[in-house]
Amino acid sequence: MNKVILADNQAIFRTGTAKVLSMEDDFRIIAQCPDADRLQNALATFRGVTVLFGSTLKQDVSQLMQQICSLGSRGIAILENNESPQPYLAAHVHGLFFRSITGPTLVDCVRRVGRGERAIHSASNAAAVPDEDLVGARVRDRLTPKEMKIVALIVQGCKNKEIAMRLGTTEQVIKNYLRGVYDKTGVSDRLELALFTIHHRILAEAAAAAGNLIMQA
């Protein structure tokens, strides 16, 4: 059994990743940590586990990896899609992937690290679009730029009120847009939408690009 600590401050991505892993018989999520303090508490409690940690927790990655290794555990970094992997590779993480990773690749990465291997999934590893991503590509092409920005903020864990503020509109307008997004993606709620997005690399990359535009605005 692969025991996993999942530490990430993006709530929906964390929840979605936990759900993806929990669907596999050989994974057990033993702690979910929304911040660095709770990660430290979990590390003090559990040994010999696989630790997935988001770069947005702003930890000193070298010190964190030293701590993880000293506990007989293994560390996997979750990077933003436009982030450089070099500091994490230099810190000798056992695994690395970007938020645009697909569900099957995520499971493979965590499983390989749990077996004692090193699993690095970088943007340059991406080959031709797999069949599963053709679905993501079709959905991407159906979504409007405004809808894509809403998807990006949903994946980041934003509530409707925050999305409305970020996009300069009202909560009711966001709710109306979400109904259209749900129809186009075939999901029924925001968690399913986040899961659908992170499962399809093409769609996840488009959402990440839309998120970057929001940050630059």
PDB file of C-alpha atoms in Angstrom:
ATOM      1  CA  MET A   1       0.000   0.000   0.000  1.00  0.00           C
ATOM      2  CA  ASN A   2       1.378   3.424  -1.013  1.00  0.00           C
ATOM      3  CA  LYS A   3       0.665   5.885   1.786  1.00  0.00           C
ATOM      4  CA  VAL A   4       0.443   9.439   0.480  1.00  0.00           C
ATOM      5  CA  ILE A   5       0.587  12.901   2.044  1.00  0.00           C
ATOM      6  CA  LEU A   6      -0.910  15.491  -0.308  1.00  0.00           C
ATOM      7  CA  ALA A   7       0.098  19.089   0.428  1.00  0.00           C
ATOM      8  CA  ASP A   8      -1.227  21.817  -1.850  1.00  0.00           C
ATOM      9  CA  ASN A   9      -2.962  25.147  -1.210  1.00  0.00           C
ATOM     10  CA  GLN A  10      -5.183  24.897  -4.298  1.00  0.00           C
ATOM     11  CA  ALA A  11      -8.204  23.217  -2.732  1.00  0.00           C
ATOM     12  CA  ILE A  12      -9.952  21.803  -5.800  1.00  0.00           C
ATOM     13  CA  PHE A  13      -6.737  20.517  -7.371  1.00  0.00           C
ATOM     14  CA  ARG A  14      -5.829  18.898  -4.040  1.00  0.00           C
ATOM     15  CA  THR A  15      -9.271  17.319  -3.721  1.00  0.00           C
ATOM     16  CA  GLY A  16      -9.267  16.197  -7.346  1.00  0.00           C
ATOM     17  CA  THR A  17      -5.807  14.651  -7.073  1.00  0.00           C
ATOM     18  CA  ALA A  18      -6.823  12.832  -3.898  1.00  0.00           C
ATOM     19  CA  LYS A  19      -9.878  11.448  -5.667  1.00  0.00           C
ATOM     20  CA  VAL A  20      -7.825  10.295  -8.657  1.00  0.00           C
ATOM     21  CA  LEU A  21      -5.384   8.443  -6.376  1.00  0.00           C
ATOM     22  CA  SER A  22      -8.032   7.014  -4.057  1.00  0.00           C
ATOM     23  CA  MET A  23      -9.687   5.297  -7.019  1.00  0.00           C
ATOM     24  CA  GLU A  24      -6.611   3.047  -7.221  1.00  0.00           C
ATOM     25  CA  ASP A  25      -6.439   0.074  -4.846  1.00  0.00           C
ATOM     26  CA  ASP A  26      -2.761   0.567  -3.987  1.00  0.00           C
ATOM     27  CA  PHE A  27      -2.985   4.168  -2.724  1.00  0.00           C
ATOM     28  CA  ARG A  28      -4.114   5.495   0.633  1.00  0.00           C
ATOM     29  CA  ILE A  29      -4.286   9.243   1.320  1.00  0.00           C
ATOM     30  CA  ILE A  30      -3.258   9.588   4.968  1.00  0.00           C
ATOM     31  CA  ALA A  31      -3.147  13.410   5.139  1.00  0.00           C
ATOM     32  CA  GLN A  32      -4.247  16.425   3.085  1.00  0.00           C
ATOM     33  CA  CYS A  33      -2.424  19.640   3.952  1.00  0.00           C
ATOM     34  CA  PRO A  34      -3.588  23.047   2.687  1.00  0.00           C
ATOM     35  CA  ASP A  35      -0.528  24.914   4.000  1.00  0.00           C
ATOM     36  CA  ALA A  36       3.106  24.501   5.021  1.00  0.00           C
ATOM     37  CA  ASP A  37       2.394  24.292   8.757  1.00  0.00           C
ATOM     38  CA  ARG A  38       0.056  21.339   8.344  1.00  0.00           C
ATOM     39  CA  LEU A  39       2.557  19.690   6.045  1.00  0.00           C
ATOM     40  CA  GLN A  40       5.147  19.924   8.802  1.00  0.00           C
ATOM     41  CA  ASN A  41       2.707  18.391  11.278  1.00  0.00           C
ATOM     42  CA  ALA A  42       2.003  15.519   8.880  1.00  0.00           C
ATOM     43  CA  LEU A  43       5.710  14.911   8.287  1.00  0.00           C
ATOM     44  CA  ALA A  44       6.253  14.734  12.038  1.00  0.00           C
ATOM     45  CA  THR A  45       3.513  12.118  12.321  1.00  0.00           C
ATOM     46  CA  PHE A  46       4.083   9.805   9.358  1.00  0.00           C
ATOM     47  CA  ARG A  47       7.271   8.163   8.091  1.00  0.00           C
ATOM     48  CA  GLY A  48       8.036   6.091   5.034  1.00  0.00           C
ATOM     49  CA  VAL A  49       5.383   7.766   2.878  1.00  0.00           C
ATOM     50  CA  THR A  50       5.157   9.515  -0.490  1.00  0.00           C
ATOM     51  CA  VAL A  51       4.786  13.278  -0.126  1.00  0.00           C
ATOM     52  CA  LEU A  52       3.214  15.316  -2.935  1.00  0.00           C
ATOM     53  CA  PHE A  53       3.817  19.011  -2.325  1.00  0.00           C
ATOM     54  CA  GLY A  54       2.777  22.041  -4.348  1.00  0.00           C
ATOM     55  CA  SER A  55       5.429  24.614  -5.220  1.00  0.00           C
ATOM     56  CA  THR A  56       2.913  27.307  -4.231  1.00  0.00           C
ATOM     57  CA  LEU A  57       3.490  26.376  -0.572  1.00  0.00           C
ATOM     58  CA  LYS A  58       6.750  28.355  -0.962  1.00  0.00           C
ATOM     59  CA  GLN A  59       8.891  25.907   0.989  1.00  0.00           C
ATOM     60  CA  ASP A  60      12.691  25.820   0.807  1.00  0.00           C
ATOM     61  CA  VAL A  61      12.733  22.784  -1.443  1.00  0.00           C
ATOM     62  CA  SER A  62      16.270  21.697  -0.507  1.00  0.00           C
ATOM     63  CA  GLN A  63      15.490  21.739   3.206  1.00  0.00           C
ATOM     64  CA  LEU A  64      12.133  20.061   2.629  1.00  0.00           C
ATOM     65  CA  MET A  65      13.693  17.241   0.614  1.00  0.00           C
ATOM     66  CA  GLN A  66      16.371  16.727   3.263  1.00  0.00           C
ATOM     67  CA  GLN A  67      13.628  16.447   5.873  1.00  0.00           C
ATOM     68  CA  ILE A  68      11.555  14.079   3.730  1.00  0.00           C
ATOM     69  CA  CYS A  69      14.546  11.825   3.056  1.00  0.00           C
ATOM     70  CA  SER A  70      15.569  11.789   6.724  1.00  0.00           C
ATOM     71  CA  LEU A  71      12.142  10.331   7.530  1.00  0.00           C
ATOM     72  CA  GLY A  72      12.499   7.546   4.990  1.00  0.00           C
ATOM     73  CA  SER A  73       9.893   9.190   2.783  1.00  0.00           C
ATOM     74  CA  ARG A  74       9.956  10.280  -0.856  1.00  0.00           C
ATOM     75  CA  GLY A  75       8.988  13.664  -2.316  1.00  0.00           C
ATOM     76  CA  ILE A  76       7.138  14.650  -5.483  1.00  0.00           C
ATOM     77  CA  ALA A  77       6.863  18.315  -6.470  1.00  0.00           C
ATOM     78  CA  ILE A  78       3.725  19.729  -8.102  1.00  0.00           C
ATOM     79  CA  LEU A  79       4.759  22.672 -10.307  1.00  0.00           C
ATOM     80  CA  GLU A  80       2.809  25.450 -11.970  1.00  0.00           C
ATOM     81  CA  ASN A  81       2.652  24.977 -15.740  1.00  0.00           C
ATOM     82  CA  ASN A  82       5.021  27.876 -16.510  1.00  0.00           C
ATOM     83  CA  GLU A  83       7.458  27.163 -13.661  1.00  0.00           C
ATOM     84  CA  SER A  84      11.085  26.110 -14.100  1.00  0.00           C
ATOM     85  CA  PRO A  85      11.814  22.608 -12.779  1.00  0.00           C
ATOM     86  CA  GLN A  86      15.537  23.270 -12.298  1.00  0.00           C
ATOM     87  CA  PRO A  87      15.480  24.200  -8.561  1.00  0.00           C
ATOM     88  CA  TYR A  88      13.508  21.034  -7.824  1.00  0.00           C
ATOM     89  CA  LEU A  89      15.762  18.820  -9.917  1.00  0.00           C
ATOM     90  CA  ALA A  90      18.758  20.344  -8.136  1.00  0.00           C
ATOM     91  CA  ALA A  91      17.114  19.522  -4.804  1.00  0.00           C
ATOM     92  CA  HIS A  92      16.845  15.885  -5.952  1.00  0.00           C
ATOM     93  CA  VAL A  93      13.093  15.461  -5.770  1.00  0.00           C
ATOM     94  CA  HIS A  94      12.087  11.878  -6.409  1.00  0.00           C
ATOM     95  CA  GLY A  95       9.265  12.933  -8.700  1.00  0.00           C
ATOM     96  CA  LEU A  96       7.978  16.033 -10.448  1.00  0.00           C
ATOM     97  CA  PHE A  97       4.946  16.922 -12.513  1.00  0.00           C
ATOM     98  CA  PHE A  98       3.066  20.015 -13.681  1.00  0.00           C
ATOM     99  CA  ARG A  99      -0.564  20.839 -12.941  1.00  0.00           C
ATOM    100  CA  SER A 100      -1.465  20.055 -16.540  1.00  0.00           C
ATOM    101  CA  ILE A 101      -0.647  16.375 -15.987  1.00  0.00           C
ATOM    102  CA  THR A 102      -3.307  13.862 -16.957  1.00  0.00           C
ATOM    103  CA  GLY A 103      -4.827  11.518 -14.385  1.00  0.00           C
ATOM    104  CA  PRO A 104      -3.221   8.301 -15.705  1.00  0.00           C
ATOM    105  CA  THR A 105       0.226   9.934 -15.871  1.00  0.00           C
ATOM    106  CA  LEU A 106      -0.180  11.291 -12.341  1.00  0.00           C
ATOM    107  CA  VAL A 107      -1.009   7.817 -11.036  1.00  0.00           C
ATOM    108  CA  ASP A 108       1.975   6.347 -12.896  1.00  0.00           C
ATOM    109  CA  CYS A 109       4.302   9.022 -11.476  1.00  0.00           C
ATOM    110  CA  VAL A 110       3.235   8.451  -7.871  1.00  0.00           C
ATOM    111  CA  ARG A 111       3.317   4.679  -8.288  1.00  0.00           C
ATOM    112  CA  ARG A 112       6.835   4.724  -9.729  1.00  0.00           C
ATOM    113  CA  VAL A 113       8.138   6.941  -6.946  1.00  0.00           C
ATOM    114  CA  GLY A 114       6.491   4.634  -4.415  1.00  0.00           C
ATOM    115  CA  ARG A 115       8.474   1.744  -5.959  1.00  0.00           C
ATOM    116  CA  GLY A 116      11.715   3.622  -5.368  1.00  0.00           C
ATOM    117  CA  GLU A 117      12.127   4.966  -8.889  1.00  0.00           C
ATOM    118  CA  ARG A 118      12.575   8.579  -9.996  1.00  0.00           C
ATOM    119  CA  ALA A 119       9.721   9.947 -12.119  1.00  0.00           C
ATOM    120  CA  ILE A 120      10.132  13.358 -13.747  1.00  0.00           C
ATOM    121  CA  HIS A 121       7.275  14.556 -15.941  1.00  0.00           C
ATOM    122  CA  SER A 122       8.158  17.855 -17.564  1.00  0.00           C
ATOM    123  CA  ALA A 123       6.582  19.935 -20.300  1.00  0.00           C
ATOM    124  CA  SER A 124       9.277  18.727 -22.699  1.00  0.00           C
ATOM    125  CA  ASN A 125       8.211  15.118 -22.074  1.00  0.00           C
ATOM    126  CA  ALA A 126       4.893  15.715 -23.809  1.00  0.00           C
ATOM    127  CA  ALA A 127       4.687  13.762 -27.035  1.00  0.00           C
ATOM    128  CA  ALA A 128       1.850  13.677 -29.486  1.00  0.00           C
ATOM    129  CA  VAL A 129      -1.621  14.330 -28.117  1.00  0.00           C
ATOM    130  CA  PRO A 130      -2.920  11.018 -26.681  1.00  0.00           C
ATOM    131  CA  ASP A 131      -6.417   9.860 -27.571  1.00  0.00           C
ATOM    132  CA  GLU A 132      -7.775  10.939 -24.185  1.00  0.00           C
ATOM    133  CA  ASP A 133      -6.602  14.504 -24.880  1.00  0.00           C
ATOM    134  CA  LEU A 134      -8.639  14.716 -28.061  1.00  0.00           C
ATOM    135  CA  VAL A 135     -11.657  15.036 -25.770  1.00  0.00           C
ATOM    136  CA  GLY A 136      -9.950  17.883 -23.944  1.00  0.00           C
ATOM    137  CA  ALA A 137      -9.110  19.549 -27.245  1.00  0.00           C
ATOM    138  CA  ARG A 138     -12.723  19.402 -28.395  1.00  0.00           C
ATOM    139  CA  VAL A 139     -13.953  20.902 -25.129  1.00  0.00           C
ATOM    140  CA  ARG A 140     -11.270  23.593 -25.268  1.00  0.00           C
ATOM    141  CA  ASP A 141     -12.462  24.624 -28.708  1.00  0.00           C
ATOM    142  CA  ARG A 142     -16.080  24.837 -27.514  1.00  0.00           C
ATOM    143  CA  LEU A 143     -15.365  27.100 -24.539  1.00  0.00           C
ATOM    144  CA  THR A 144     -15.330  30.887 -24.944  1.00  0.00           C
ATOM    145  CA  PRO A 145     -12.389  32.931 -23.576  1.00  0.00           C
ATOM    146  CA  LYS A 146     -14.532  34.055 -20.618  1.00  0.00           C
ATOM    147  CA  GLU A 147     -15.591  30.477 -19.873  1.00  0.00           C
ATOM    148  CA  MET A 148     -11.966  29.347 -20.026  1.00  0.00           C
ATOM    149  CA  LYS A 149     -10.990  31.985 -17.468  1.00  0.00           C
ATOM    150  CA  ILE A 150     -13.739  30.715 -15.180  1.00  0.00           C
ATOM    151  CA  VAL A 151     -12.457  27.146 -15.592  1.00  0.00           C
ATOM    152  CA  ALA A 152      -8.935  28.342 -14.725  1.00  0.00           C
ATOM    153  CA  LEU A 153     -10.168  29.987 -11.521  1.00  0.00           C
ATOM    154  CA  ILE A 154     -12.265  26.944 -10.598  1.00  0.00           C
ATOM    155  CA  VAL A 155      -9.167  24.736 -10.862  1.00  0.00           C
ATOM    156  CA  GLN A 156      -7.334  27.215  -8.612  1.00  0.00           C
ATOM    157  CA  GLY A 157     -10.025  26.667  -5.974  1.00  0.00           C
ATOM    158  CA  CYS A 158     -11.772  30.043  -6.254  1.00  0.00           C
ATOM    159  CA  LYS A 159     -15.378  30.460  -5.091  1.00  0.00           C
ATOM    160  CA  ASN A 160     -17.983  32.165  -7.275  1.00  0.00           C
ATOM    161  CA  LYS A 161     -17.683  35.421  -5.318  1.00  0.00           C
ATOM    162  CA  GLU A 162     -13.918  35.567  -5.862  1.00  0.00           C
ATOM    163  CA  ILE A 163     -14.280  34.651  -9.547  1.00  0.00           C
ATOM    164  CA  ALA A 164     -16.810  37.452  -9.983  1.00  0.00           C
ATOM    165  CA  MET A 165     -14.440  39.942  -8.347  1.00  0.00           C
ATOM    166  CA  ARG A 166     -11.478  38.786 -10.452  1.00  0.00           C
ATOM    167  CA  LEU A 167     -13.477  39.060 -13.678  1.00  0.00           C
ATOM    168  CA  GLY A 168     -15.331  42.255 -12.796  1.00  0.00           C
ATOM    169  CA  THR A 169     -18.850  40.849 -12.823  1.00  0.00           C
ATOM    170  CA  THR A 170     -21.479  39.433 -10.452  1.00  0.00           C
ATOM    171  CA  GLU A 171     -21.912  36.030  -8.812  1.00  0.00           C
ATOM    172  CA  GLN A 172     -25.151  35.480 -10.709  1.00  0.00           C
ATOM    173  CA  VAL A 173     -23.390  36.028 -14.028  1.00  0.00           C
ATOM    174  CA  ILE A 174     -20.729  33.497 -13.004  1.00  0.00           C
ATOM    175  CA  LYS A 175     -23.440  30.982 -12.077  1.00  0.00           C
ATOM    176  CA  ASN A 176     -25.006  31.486 -15.501  1.00  0.00           C
ATOM    177  CA  TYR A 177     -21.660  30.947 -17.224  1.00  0.00           C
ATOM    178  CA  LEU A 178     -21.016  27.825 -15.145  1.00  0.00           C
ATOM    179  CA  ARG A 179     -24.239  26.233 -16.320  1.00  0.00           C
ATOM    180  CA  GLY A 180     -23.011  26.632 -19.879  1.00  0.00           C
ATOM    181  CA  VAL A 181     -19.587  25.257 -18.990  1.00  0.00           C
ATOM    182  CA  TYR A 182     -21.154  22.226 -17.298  1.00  0.00           C
ATOM    183  CA  ASP A 183     -23.243  21.560 -20.407  1.00  0.00           C
ATOM    184  CA  LYS A 184     -20.214  21.780 -22.694  1.00  0.00           C
ATOM    185  CA  THR A 185     -18.026  19.548 -20.518  1.00  0.00           C
ATOM    186  CA  GLY A 186     -20.690  17.069 -19.448  1.00  0.00           C
ATOM    187  CA  VAL A 187     -20.049  17.543 -15.720  1.00  0.00           C
ATOM    188  CA  SER A 188     -22.489  18.456 -12.958  1.00  0.00           C
ATOM    189  CA  ASP A 189     -20.472  20.466 -10.432  1.00  0.00           C
ATOM    190  CA  ARG A 190     -17.232  22.396  -9.880  1.00  0.00           C
ATOM    191  CA  LEU A 191     -15.313  19.415  -8.447  1.00  0.00           C
ATOM    192  CA  GLU A 192     -16.128  17.298 -11.487  1.00  0.00           C
ATOM    193  CA  LEU A 193     -15.121  20.248 -13.672  1.00  0.00           C
ATOM    194  CA  ALA A 194     -11.728  20.500 -11.939  1.00  0.00           C
ATOM    195  CA  LEU A 195     -11.215  16.739 -12.244  1.00  0.00           C
ATOM    196  CA  PHE A 196     -12.199  16.786 -15.915  1.00  0.00           C
ATOM    197  CA  THR A 197      -9.765  19.626 -16.581  1.00  0.00           C
ATOM    198  CA  ILE A 198      -6.739  18.090 -14.862  1.00  0.00           C
ATOM    199  CA  HIS A 199      -7.449  14.767 -16.605  1.00  0.00           C
ATOM    200  CA  HIS A 200      -7.119  16.311 -20.074  1.00  0.00           C
ATOM    201  CA  ARG A 201      -3.750  17.906 -20.746  1.00  0.00           C
ATOM    202  CA  ILE A 202      -4.850  20.048 -23.685  1.00  0.00           C
ATOM    203  CA  LEU A 203      -7.703  21.563 -21.714  1.00  0.00           C
ATOM    204  CA  ALA A 204      -5.525  21.992 -18.606  1.00  0.00           C
ATOM    205  CA  GLU A 205      -2.884  23.865 -20.612  1.00  0.00           C
ATOM    206  CA  ALA A 206      -5.520  26.167 -22.101  1.00  0.00           C
ATOM    207  CA  ALA A 207      -6.926  26.844 -18.629  1.00  0.00           C
ATOM    208  CA  ALA A 208      -3.432  27.567 -17.318  1.00  0.00           C
ATOM    209  CA  ALA A 209      -2.840  30.045 -20.147  1.00  0.00           C
ATOM    210  CA  ALA A 210      -6.156  31.745 -19.348  1.00  0.00           C
ATOM    211  CA  GLY A 211      -5.122  31.906 -15.705  1.00  0.00           C
ATOM    212  CA  ASN A 212      -1.861  33.587 -16.668  1.00  0.00           C
ATOM    213  CA  LEU A 213      -3.804  36.226 -18.605  1.00  0.00           C
ATOM    214  CA  ILE A 214      -5.856  36.961 -15.489  1.00  0.00           C
ATOM    215  CA  MET A 215      -2.678  37.361 -13.439  1.00  0.00           C
ATOM    216  CA  GLN A 216      -1.253  39.783 -15.996  1.00  0.00           C
ATOM    217  CA  ALA A 217      -4.404  41.895 -16.193  1.00  0.00           C
TER     218      ALA A 217
END
